[in-house]
mmCIF file of C-alpha atoms in Angstrom:
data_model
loop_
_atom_site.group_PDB
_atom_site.id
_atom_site.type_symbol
_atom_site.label_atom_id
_atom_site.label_comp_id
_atom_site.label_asym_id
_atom_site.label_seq_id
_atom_site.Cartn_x
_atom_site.Cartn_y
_atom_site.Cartn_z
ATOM 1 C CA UNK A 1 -61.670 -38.822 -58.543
ATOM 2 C CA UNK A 2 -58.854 -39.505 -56.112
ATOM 3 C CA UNK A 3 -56.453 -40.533 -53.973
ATOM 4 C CA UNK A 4 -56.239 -40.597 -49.840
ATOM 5 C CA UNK A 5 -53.818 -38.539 -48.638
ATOM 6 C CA UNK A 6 -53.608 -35.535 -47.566
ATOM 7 C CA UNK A 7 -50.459 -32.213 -46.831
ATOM 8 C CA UNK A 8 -50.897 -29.808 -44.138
ATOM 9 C CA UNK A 9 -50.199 -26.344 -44.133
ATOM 10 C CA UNK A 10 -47.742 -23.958 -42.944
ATOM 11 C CA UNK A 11 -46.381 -21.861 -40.366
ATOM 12 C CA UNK A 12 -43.199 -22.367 -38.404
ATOM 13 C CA UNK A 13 -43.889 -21.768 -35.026
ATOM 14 C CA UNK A 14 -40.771 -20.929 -32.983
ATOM 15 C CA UNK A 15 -40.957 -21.778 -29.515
ATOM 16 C CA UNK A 16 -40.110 -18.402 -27.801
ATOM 17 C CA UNK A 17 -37.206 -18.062 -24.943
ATOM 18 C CA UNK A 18 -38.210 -16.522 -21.637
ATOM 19 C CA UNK A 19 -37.872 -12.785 -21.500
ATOM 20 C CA UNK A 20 -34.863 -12.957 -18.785
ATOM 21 C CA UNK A 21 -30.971 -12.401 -19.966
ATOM 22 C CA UNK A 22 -30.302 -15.611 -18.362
ATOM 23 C CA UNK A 23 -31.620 -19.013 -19.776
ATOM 24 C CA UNK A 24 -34.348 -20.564 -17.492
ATOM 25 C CA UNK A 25 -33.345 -23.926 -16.446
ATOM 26 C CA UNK A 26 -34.076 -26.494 -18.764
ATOM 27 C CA UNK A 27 -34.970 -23.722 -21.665
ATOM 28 C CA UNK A 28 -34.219 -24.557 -25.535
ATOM 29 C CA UNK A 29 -32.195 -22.323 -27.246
ATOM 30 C CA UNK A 30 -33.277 -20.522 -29.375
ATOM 31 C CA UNK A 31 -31.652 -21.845 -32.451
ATOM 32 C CA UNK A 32 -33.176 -25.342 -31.455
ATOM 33 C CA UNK A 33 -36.967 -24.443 -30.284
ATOM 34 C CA UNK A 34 -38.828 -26.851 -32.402
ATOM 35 C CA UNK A 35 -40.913 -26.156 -34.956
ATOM 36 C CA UNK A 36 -44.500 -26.996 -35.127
ATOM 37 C CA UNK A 37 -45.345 -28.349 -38.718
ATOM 38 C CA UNK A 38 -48.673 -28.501 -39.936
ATOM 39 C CA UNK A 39 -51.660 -30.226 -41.056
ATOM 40 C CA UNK A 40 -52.932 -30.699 -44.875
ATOM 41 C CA UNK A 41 -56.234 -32.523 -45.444
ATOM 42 C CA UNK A 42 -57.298 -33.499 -49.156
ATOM 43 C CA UNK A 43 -61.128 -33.521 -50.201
ATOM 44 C CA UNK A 44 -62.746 -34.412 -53.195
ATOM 45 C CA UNK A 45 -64.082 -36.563 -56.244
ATOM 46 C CA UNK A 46 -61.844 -38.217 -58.747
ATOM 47 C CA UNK A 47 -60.950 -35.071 -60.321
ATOM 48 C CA UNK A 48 -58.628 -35.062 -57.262
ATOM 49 C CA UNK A 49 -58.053 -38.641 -57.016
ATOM 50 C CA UNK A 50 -55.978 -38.696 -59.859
ATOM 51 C CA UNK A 51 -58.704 -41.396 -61.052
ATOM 52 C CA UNK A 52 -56.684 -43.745 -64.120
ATOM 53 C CA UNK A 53 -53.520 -42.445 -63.468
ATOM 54 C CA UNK A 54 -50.631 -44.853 -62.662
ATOM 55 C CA UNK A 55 -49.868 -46.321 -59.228
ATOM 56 C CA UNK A 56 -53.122 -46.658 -57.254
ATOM 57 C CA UNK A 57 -52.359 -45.806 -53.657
ATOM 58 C CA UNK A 58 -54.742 -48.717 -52.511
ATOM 59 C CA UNK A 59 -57.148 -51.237 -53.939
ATOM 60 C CA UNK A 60 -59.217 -51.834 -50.465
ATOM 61 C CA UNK A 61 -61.395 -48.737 -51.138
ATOM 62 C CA UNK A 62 -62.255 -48.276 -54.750
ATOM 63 C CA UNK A 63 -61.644 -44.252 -54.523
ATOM 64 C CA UNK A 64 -58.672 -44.686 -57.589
ATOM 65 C CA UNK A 65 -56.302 -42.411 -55.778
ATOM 66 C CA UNK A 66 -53.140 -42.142 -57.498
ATOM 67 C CA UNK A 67 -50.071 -40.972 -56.427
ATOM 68 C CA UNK A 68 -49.912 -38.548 -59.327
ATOM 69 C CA UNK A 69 -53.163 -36.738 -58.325
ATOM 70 C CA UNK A 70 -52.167 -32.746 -57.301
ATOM 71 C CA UNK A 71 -52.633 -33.785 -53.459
ATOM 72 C CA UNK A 72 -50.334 -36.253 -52.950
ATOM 73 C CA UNK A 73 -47.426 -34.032 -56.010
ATOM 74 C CA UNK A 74 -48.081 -31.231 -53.832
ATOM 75 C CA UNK A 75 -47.209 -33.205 -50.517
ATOM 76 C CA UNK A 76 -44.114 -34.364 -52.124
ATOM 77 C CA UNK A 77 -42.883 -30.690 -52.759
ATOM 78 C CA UNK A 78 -40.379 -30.537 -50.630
ATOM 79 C CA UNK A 79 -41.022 -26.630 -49.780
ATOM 80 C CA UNK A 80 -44.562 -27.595 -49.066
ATOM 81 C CA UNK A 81 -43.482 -30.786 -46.868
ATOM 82 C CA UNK A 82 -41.348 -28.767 -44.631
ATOM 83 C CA UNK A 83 -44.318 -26.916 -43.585
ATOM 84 C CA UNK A 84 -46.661 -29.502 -43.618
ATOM 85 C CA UNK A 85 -45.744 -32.776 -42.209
ATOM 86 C CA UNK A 86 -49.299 -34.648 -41.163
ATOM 87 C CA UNK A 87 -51.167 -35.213 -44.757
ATOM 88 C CA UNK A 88 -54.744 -37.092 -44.656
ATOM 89 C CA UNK A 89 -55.983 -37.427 -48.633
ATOM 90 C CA UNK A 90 -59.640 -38.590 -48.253
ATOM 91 C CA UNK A 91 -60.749 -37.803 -51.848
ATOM 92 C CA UNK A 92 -62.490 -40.304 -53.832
ATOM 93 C CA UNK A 93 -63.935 -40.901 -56.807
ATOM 94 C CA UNK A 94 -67.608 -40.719 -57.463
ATOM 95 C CA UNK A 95 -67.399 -38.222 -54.131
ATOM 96 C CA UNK A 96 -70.696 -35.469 -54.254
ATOM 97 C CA UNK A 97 -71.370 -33.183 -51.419
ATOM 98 C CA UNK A 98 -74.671 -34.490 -50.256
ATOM 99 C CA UNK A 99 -76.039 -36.723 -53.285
ATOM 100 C CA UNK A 100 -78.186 -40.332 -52.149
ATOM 101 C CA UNK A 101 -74.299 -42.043 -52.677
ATOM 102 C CA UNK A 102 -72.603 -39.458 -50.433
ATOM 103 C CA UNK A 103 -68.710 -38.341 -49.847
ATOM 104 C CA UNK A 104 -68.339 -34.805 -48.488
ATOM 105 C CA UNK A 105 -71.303 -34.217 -45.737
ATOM 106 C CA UNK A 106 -72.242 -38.138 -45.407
ATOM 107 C CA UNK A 107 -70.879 -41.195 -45.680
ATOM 108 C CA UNK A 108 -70.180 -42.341 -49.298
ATOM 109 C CA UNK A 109 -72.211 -45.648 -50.674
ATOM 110 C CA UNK A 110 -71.074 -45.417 -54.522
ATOM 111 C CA UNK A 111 -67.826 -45.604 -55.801
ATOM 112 C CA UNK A 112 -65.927 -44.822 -58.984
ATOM 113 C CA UNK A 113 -62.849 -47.131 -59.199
ATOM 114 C CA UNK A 114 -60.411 -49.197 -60.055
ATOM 115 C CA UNK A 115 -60.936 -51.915 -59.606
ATOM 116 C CA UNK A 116 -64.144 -51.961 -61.174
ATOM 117 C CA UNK A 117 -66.071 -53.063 -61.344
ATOM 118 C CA UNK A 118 -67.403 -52.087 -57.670
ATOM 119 C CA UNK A 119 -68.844 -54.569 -56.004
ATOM 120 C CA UNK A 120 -72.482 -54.106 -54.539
ATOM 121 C CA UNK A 121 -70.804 -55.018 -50.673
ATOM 122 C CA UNK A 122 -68.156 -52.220 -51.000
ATOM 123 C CA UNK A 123 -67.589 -51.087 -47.141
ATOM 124 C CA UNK A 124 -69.148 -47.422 -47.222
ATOM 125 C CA UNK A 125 -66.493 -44.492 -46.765
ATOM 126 C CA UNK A 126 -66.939 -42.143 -44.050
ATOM 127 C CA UNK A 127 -68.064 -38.343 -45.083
ATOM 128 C CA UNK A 128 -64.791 -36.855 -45.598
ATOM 129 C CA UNK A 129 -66.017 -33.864 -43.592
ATOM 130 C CA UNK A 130 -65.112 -36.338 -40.619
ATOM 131 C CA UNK A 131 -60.785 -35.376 -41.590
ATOM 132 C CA UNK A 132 -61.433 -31.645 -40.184
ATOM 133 C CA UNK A 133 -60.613 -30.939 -36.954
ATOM 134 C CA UNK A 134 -59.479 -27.388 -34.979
ATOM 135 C CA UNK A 135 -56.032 -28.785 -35.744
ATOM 136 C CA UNK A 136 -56.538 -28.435 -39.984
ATOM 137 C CA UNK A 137 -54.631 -25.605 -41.105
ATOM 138 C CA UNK A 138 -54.844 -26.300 -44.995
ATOM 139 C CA UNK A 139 -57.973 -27.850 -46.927
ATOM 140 C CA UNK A 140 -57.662 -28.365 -50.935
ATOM 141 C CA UNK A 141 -61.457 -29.396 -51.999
ATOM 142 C CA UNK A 142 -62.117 -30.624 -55.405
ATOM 143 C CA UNK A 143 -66.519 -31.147 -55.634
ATOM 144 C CA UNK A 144 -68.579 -30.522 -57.509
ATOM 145 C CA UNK A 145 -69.230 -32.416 -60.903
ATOM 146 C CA UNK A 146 -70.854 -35.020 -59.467
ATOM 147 C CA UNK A 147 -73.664 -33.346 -57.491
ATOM 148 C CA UNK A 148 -74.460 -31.104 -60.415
ATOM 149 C CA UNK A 149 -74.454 -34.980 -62.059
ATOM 150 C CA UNK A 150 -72.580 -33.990 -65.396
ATOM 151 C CA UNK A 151 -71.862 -37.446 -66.094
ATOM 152 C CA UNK A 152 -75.745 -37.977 -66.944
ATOM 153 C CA UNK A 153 -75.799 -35.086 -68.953
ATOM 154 C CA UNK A 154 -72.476 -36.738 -71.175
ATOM 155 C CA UNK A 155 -74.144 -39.543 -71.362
ATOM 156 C CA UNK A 156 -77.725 -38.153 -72.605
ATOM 157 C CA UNK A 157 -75.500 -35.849 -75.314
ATOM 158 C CA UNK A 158 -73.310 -39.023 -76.549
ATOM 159 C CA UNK A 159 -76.984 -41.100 -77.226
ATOM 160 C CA UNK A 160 -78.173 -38.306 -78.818
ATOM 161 C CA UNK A 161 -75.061 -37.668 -80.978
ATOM 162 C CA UNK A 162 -75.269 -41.593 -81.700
ATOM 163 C CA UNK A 163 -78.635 -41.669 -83.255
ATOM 164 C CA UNK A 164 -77.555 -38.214 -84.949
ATOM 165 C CA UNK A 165 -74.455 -39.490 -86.419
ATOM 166 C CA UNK A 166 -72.695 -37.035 -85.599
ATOM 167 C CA UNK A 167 -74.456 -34.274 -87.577
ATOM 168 C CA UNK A 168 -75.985 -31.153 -86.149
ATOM 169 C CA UNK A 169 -76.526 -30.374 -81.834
ATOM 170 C CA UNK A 170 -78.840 -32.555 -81.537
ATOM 171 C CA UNK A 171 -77.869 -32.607 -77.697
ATOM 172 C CA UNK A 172 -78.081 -28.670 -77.310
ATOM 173 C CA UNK A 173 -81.134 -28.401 -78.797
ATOM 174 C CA UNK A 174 -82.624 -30.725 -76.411
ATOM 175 C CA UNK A 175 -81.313 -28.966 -73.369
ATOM 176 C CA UNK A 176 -82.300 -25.617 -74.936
ATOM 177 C CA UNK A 177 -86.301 -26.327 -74.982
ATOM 178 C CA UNK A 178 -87.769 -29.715 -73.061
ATOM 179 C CA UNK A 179 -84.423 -30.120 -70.940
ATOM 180 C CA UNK A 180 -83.732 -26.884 -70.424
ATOM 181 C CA UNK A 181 -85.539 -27.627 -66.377
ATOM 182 C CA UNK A 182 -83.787 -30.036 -65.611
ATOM 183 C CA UNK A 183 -80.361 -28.117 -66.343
ATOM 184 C CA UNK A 184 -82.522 -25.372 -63.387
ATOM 185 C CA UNK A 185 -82.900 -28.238 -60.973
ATOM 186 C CA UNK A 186 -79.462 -29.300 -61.304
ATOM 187 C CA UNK A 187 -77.575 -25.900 -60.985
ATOM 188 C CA UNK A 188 -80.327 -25.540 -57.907
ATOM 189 C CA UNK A 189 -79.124 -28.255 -56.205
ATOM 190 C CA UNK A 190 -75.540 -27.800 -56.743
ATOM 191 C CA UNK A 191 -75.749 -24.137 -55.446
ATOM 192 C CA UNK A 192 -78.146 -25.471 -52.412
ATOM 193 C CA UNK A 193 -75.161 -28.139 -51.593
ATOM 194 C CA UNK A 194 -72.617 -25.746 -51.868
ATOM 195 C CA UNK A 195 -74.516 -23.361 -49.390
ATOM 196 C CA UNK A 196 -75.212 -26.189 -46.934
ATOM 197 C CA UNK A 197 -71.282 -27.482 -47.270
ATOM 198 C CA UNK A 198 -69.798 -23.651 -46.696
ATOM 199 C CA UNK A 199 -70.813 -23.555 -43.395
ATOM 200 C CA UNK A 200 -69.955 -26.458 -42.031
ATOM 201 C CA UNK A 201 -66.393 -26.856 -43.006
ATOM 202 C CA UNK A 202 -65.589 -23.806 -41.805
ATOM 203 C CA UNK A 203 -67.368 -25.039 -38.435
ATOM 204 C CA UNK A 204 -65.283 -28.308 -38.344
ATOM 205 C CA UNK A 205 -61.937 -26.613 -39.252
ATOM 206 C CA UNK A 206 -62.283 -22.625 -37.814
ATOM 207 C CA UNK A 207 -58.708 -22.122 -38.384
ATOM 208 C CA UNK A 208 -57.971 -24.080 -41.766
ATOM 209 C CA UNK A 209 -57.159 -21.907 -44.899
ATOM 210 C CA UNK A 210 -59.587 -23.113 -48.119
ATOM 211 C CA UNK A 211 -58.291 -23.949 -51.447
ATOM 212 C CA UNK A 212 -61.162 -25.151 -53.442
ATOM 213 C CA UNK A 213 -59.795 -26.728 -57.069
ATOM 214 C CA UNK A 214 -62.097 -25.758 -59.963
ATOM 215 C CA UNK A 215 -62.131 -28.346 -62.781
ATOM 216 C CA UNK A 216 -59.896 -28.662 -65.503
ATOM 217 C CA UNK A 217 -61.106 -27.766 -69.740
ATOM 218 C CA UNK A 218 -62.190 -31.090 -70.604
ATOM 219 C CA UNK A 219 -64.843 -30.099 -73.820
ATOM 220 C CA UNK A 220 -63.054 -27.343 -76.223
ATOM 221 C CA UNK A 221 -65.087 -24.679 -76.288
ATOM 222 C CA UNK A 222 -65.194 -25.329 -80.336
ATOM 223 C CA UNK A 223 -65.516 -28.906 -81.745
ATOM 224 C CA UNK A 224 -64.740 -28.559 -85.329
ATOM 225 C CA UNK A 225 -61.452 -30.475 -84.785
ATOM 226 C CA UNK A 226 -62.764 -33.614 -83.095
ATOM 227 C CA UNK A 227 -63.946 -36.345 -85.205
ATOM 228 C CA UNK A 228 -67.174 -38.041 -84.201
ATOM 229 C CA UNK A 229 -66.794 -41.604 -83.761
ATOM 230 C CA UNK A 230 -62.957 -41.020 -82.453
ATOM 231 C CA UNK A 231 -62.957 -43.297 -79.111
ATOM 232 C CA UNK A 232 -59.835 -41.571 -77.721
ATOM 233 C CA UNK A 233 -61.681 -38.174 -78.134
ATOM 234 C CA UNK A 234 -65.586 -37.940 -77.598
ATOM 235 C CA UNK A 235 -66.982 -41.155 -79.234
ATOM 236 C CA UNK A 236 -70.437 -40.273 -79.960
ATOM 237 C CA UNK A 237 -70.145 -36.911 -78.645
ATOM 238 C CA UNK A 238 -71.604 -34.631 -81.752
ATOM 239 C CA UNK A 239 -68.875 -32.284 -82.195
ATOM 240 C CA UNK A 240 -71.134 -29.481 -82.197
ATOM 241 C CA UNK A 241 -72.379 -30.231 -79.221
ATOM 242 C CA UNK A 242 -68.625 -29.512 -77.488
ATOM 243 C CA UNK A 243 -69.746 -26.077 -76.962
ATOM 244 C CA UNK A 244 -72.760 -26.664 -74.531
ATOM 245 C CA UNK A 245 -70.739 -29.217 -72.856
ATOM 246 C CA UNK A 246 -67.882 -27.245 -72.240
ATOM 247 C CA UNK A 247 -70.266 -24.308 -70.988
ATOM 248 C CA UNK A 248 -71.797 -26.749 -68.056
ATOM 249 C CA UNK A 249 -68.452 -27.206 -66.838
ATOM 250 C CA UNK A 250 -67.921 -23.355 -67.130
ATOM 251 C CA UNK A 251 -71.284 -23.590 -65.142
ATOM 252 C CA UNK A 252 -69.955 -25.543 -62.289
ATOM 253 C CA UNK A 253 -66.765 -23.731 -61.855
ATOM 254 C CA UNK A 254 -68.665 -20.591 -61.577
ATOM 255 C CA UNK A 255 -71.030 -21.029 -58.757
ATOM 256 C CA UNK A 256 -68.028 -23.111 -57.064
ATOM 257 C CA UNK A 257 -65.641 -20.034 -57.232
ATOM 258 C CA UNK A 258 -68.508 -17.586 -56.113
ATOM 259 C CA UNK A 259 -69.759 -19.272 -53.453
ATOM 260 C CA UNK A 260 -66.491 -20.012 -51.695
ATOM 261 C CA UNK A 261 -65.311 -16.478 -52.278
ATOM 262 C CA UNK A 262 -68.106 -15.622 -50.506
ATOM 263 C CA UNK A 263 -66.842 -16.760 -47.698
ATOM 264 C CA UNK A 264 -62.985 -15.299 -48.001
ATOM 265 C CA UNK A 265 -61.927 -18.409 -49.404
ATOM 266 C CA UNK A 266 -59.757 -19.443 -52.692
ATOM 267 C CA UNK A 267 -60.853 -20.489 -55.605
ATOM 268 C CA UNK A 268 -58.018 -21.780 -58.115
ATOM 269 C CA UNK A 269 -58.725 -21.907 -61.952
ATOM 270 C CA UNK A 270 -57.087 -24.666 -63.779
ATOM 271 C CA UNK A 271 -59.599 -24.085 -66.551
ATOM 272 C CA UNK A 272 -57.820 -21.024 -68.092
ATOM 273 C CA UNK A 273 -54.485 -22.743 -68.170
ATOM 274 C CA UNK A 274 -55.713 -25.770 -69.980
ATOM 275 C CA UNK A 275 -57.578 -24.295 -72.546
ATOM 276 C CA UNK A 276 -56.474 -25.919 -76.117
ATOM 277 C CA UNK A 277 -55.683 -28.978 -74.264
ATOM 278 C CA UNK A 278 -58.849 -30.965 -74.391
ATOM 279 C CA UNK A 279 -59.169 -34.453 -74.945
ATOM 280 C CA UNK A 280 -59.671 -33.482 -79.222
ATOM 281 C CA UNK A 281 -56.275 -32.694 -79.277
ATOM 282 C CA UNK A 282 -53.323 -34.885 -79.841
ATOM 283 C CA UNK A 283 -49.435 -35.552 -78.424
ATOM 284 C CA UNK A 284 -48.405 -33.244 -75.753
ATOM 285 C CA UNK A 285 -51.309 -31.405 -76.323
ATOM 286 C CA UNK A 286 -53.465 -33.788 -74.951
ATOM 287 C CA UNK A 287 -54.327 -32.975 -71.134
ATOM 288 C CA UNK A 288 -57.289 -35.167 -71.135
ATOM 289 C CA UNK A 289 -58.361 -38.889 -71.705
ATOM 290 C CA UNK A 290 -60.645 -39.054 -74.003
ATOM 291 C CA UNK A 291 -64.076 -41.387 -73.092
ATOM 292 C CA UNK A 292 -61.338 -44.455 -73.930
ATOM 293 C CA UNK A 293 -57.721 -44.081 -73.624
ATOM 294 C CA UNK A 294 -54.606 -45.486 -71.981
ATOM 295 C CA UNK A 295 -55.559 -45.072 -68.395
ATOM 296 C CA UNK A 296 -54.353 -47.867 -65.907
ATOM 297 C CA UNK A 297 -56.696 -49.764 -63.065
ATOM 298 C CA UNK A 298 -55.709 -52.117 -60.496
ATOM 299 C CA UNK A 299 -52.196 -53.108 -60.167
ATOM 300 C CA UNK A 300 -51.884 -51.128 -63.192
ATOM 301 C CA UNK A 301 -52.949 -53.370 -65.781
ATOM 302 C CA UNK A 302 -54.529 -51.056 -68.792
ATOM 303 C CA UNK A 303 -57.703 -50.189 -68.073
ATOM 304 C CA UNK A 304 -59.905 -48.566 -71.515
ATOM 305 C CA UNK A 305 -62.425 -46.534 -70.345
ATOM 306 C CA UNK A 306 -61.601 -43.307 -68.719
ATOM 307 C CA UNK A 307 -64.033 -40.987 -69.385
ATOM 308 C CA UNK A 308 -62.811 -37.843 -69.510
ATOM 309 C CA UNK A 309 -60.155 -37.268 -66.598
ATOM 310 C CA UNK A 310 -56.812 -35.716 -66.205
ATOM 311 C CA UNK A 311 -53.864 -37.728 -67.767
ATOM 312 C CA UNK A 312 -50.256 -37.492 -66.914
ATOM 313 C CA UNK A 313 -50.144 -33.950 -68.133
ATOM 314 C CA UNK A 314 -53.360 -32.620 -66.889
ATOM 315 C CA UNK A 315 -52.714 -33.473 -63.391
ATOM 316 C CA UNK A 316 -49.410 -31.752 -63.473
ATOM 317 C CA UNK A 317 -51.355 -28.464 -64.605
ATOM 318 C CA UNK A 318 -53.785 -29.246 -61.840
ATOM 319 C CA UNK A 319 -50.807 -29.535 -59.469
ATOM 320 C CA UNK A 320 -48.749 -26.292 -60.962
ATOM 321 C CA UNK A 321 -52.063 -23.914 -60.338
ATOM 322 C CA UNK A 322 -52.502 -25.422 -56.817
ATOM 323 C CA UNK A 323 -48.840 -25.279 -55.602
ATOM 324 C CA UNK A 324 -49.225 -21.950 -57.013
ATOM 325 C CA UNK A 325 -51.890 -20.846 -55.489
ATOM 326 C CA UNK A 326 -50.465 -22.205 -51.609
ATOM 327 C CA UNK A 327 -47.635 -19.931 -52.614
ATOM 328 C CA UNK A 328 -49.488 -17.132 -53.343
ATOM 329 C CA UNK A 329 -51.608 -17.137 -50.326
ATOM 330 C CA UNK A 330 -48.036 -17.235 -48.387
ATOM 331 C CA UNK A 331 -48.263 -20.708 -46.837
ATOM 332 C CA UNK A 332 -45.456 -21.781 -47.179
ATOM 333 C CA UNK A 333 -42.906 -18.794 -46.093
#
């Protein structure tokens, strides 16, 4: 889910005069002391990446980070770059917290793209705890999804829409009775992660303020206006199986946002704000790619699967909630 770059935070620190009426030799004025900008570190999956958006930062690493993801638009604010002048984005796509392919706590092994598809000699990525230092003074993280492994769940619900055709929930009526464990393992391993990561951030960066990015509406909480077969909307997705879908990702967000505000940190919902924008809808009301769509790969040839991310739109909601949440928390006075 992202691009690599990151924005650091702010505080202007004024370089104080000496406490004598005359100017020590050599002293800066006042009106001159230099200020010391900060530093912004990005983490995350390809929720953060901006993952199919235009212009792909690189191609060497097969994270998809685009410069339209909500790290690198809020590093371009130019309020927000006056505070925060040293930006390290390591988000990538595919990213977990401490899954067998890694990203957050160890080094990451499996990759999301563009290009795609990954080759099997991709160069691993170091664990993008390894940005953090005592120097951090802002972290956005983005994590999540992947550990909780949604994208196997999607998958299981659009085969079992498929053989449906469409009719009925045949998908939440599975995971109500003989899958309803595994949904227990998987919210037990995403809250163990989360428990293990907590910790050790704040160890790596003590003095770094927390933003963690919740993830965006991407199933509408009611599917009666999505059309089964629709390519740009769910494919084989049973439309009344939207519902549980949507509530997994309600799921996620929720032990993400208690679990860091256990620890004082931020949590910022860009669920709320894109409700009614899900990737049923149509026009400018369309936040989200559908499982195909108009998404773009390397050197930004089309690319037609994109599997529910962020378009254009959705990352500038994603980027509105999070510049407004830096504001709020008074980083950048």
């Amino acid at each position: 889910m992202y691009q690599k770059l990151g924005r650091a935070l702010a505080l202007a620190a004024v370089v104080c005069a000496p406490l004598s009426l005359a100017p020590a030799a050599g002293a800066v004025p006042l009106q001159h002391a230099a200020v010391a900008k900060k530093d912004y570190v990005s983490l995350g999956d390809s929720y953060s990446v901006g993952q199919f958006l235009p212009d792909l930062v690189t191609t060497d690493d097969y994270c998809g980070q685009s410069t339209s993801s909500y790290p690198r638009q809020l590093a371009r604010d130019p309020q927000f770059s006056a505070v925060y002048d040293h930006v390290r984005d390591v988000t990538c796509g595919g990213a977990t917290i401490d899954n067998n392919f890694g990203g957050v706590l160890r080094p990451q092994t499996g990759f999301g793209g563009p290009p795609v598809p990954v080759p099997d000699d991709a160069p691993e990525k170091p664990a993008q705890i390894e940005a953090l230092n005592t120097d951090t003074d802002l972290v956005t993280v983005g994590i999540g999804a992947n550990t909780y492994l949604i994208s196997e769940v999607g998958l299981d619900c659009a085969r079992r829409g498929a053989l449906a055709w469409g009719q009925g929930t045949p998908c939440t009526d599975h995971y109500r009775t003989d899958g309803l464990s595994d949904l227990r393992q998987r919210t037990e391993r995403l809250q163990q992660q989360f428990d293990e990561m907590m910790p050790r951030l704040h160890e790596r960066a003590p003095h770094a303020t927390f933003v963690f990015v919740g993830y965006p509406t991407i199933f509408p909480a009611d599917g009666s206006h999505c059309q089964f077969g629709n390519p740009f909307q769910g494919a084989t997705l049973a439309p009344g199986d939207m519902a549980f879908l949507a509530r997994q990702m309600d799921h996620i967000n929720h032990i993400m946002k208690t679990t860091v505000e256990k620890y004082g940190d931020t949590y910022v919902d860009t669920a709320t704000p894109s409700r009614g924008h899900d990737f049923c809808r149509s026009g400018s009301d369309k936040w989200m790619f559908g499982a195909f769509g108009n998404g773009v790969g390397e050197n930004d040839r089309p690319v037609p699967t994109t599997l529910f991310h962020p378009n254009a739109a959705g990352a500038a909601n994603q980027t509105a909630q999070v510049t407004q949440a830096v504001k709020n928390l008074g980083l950048l006075d």
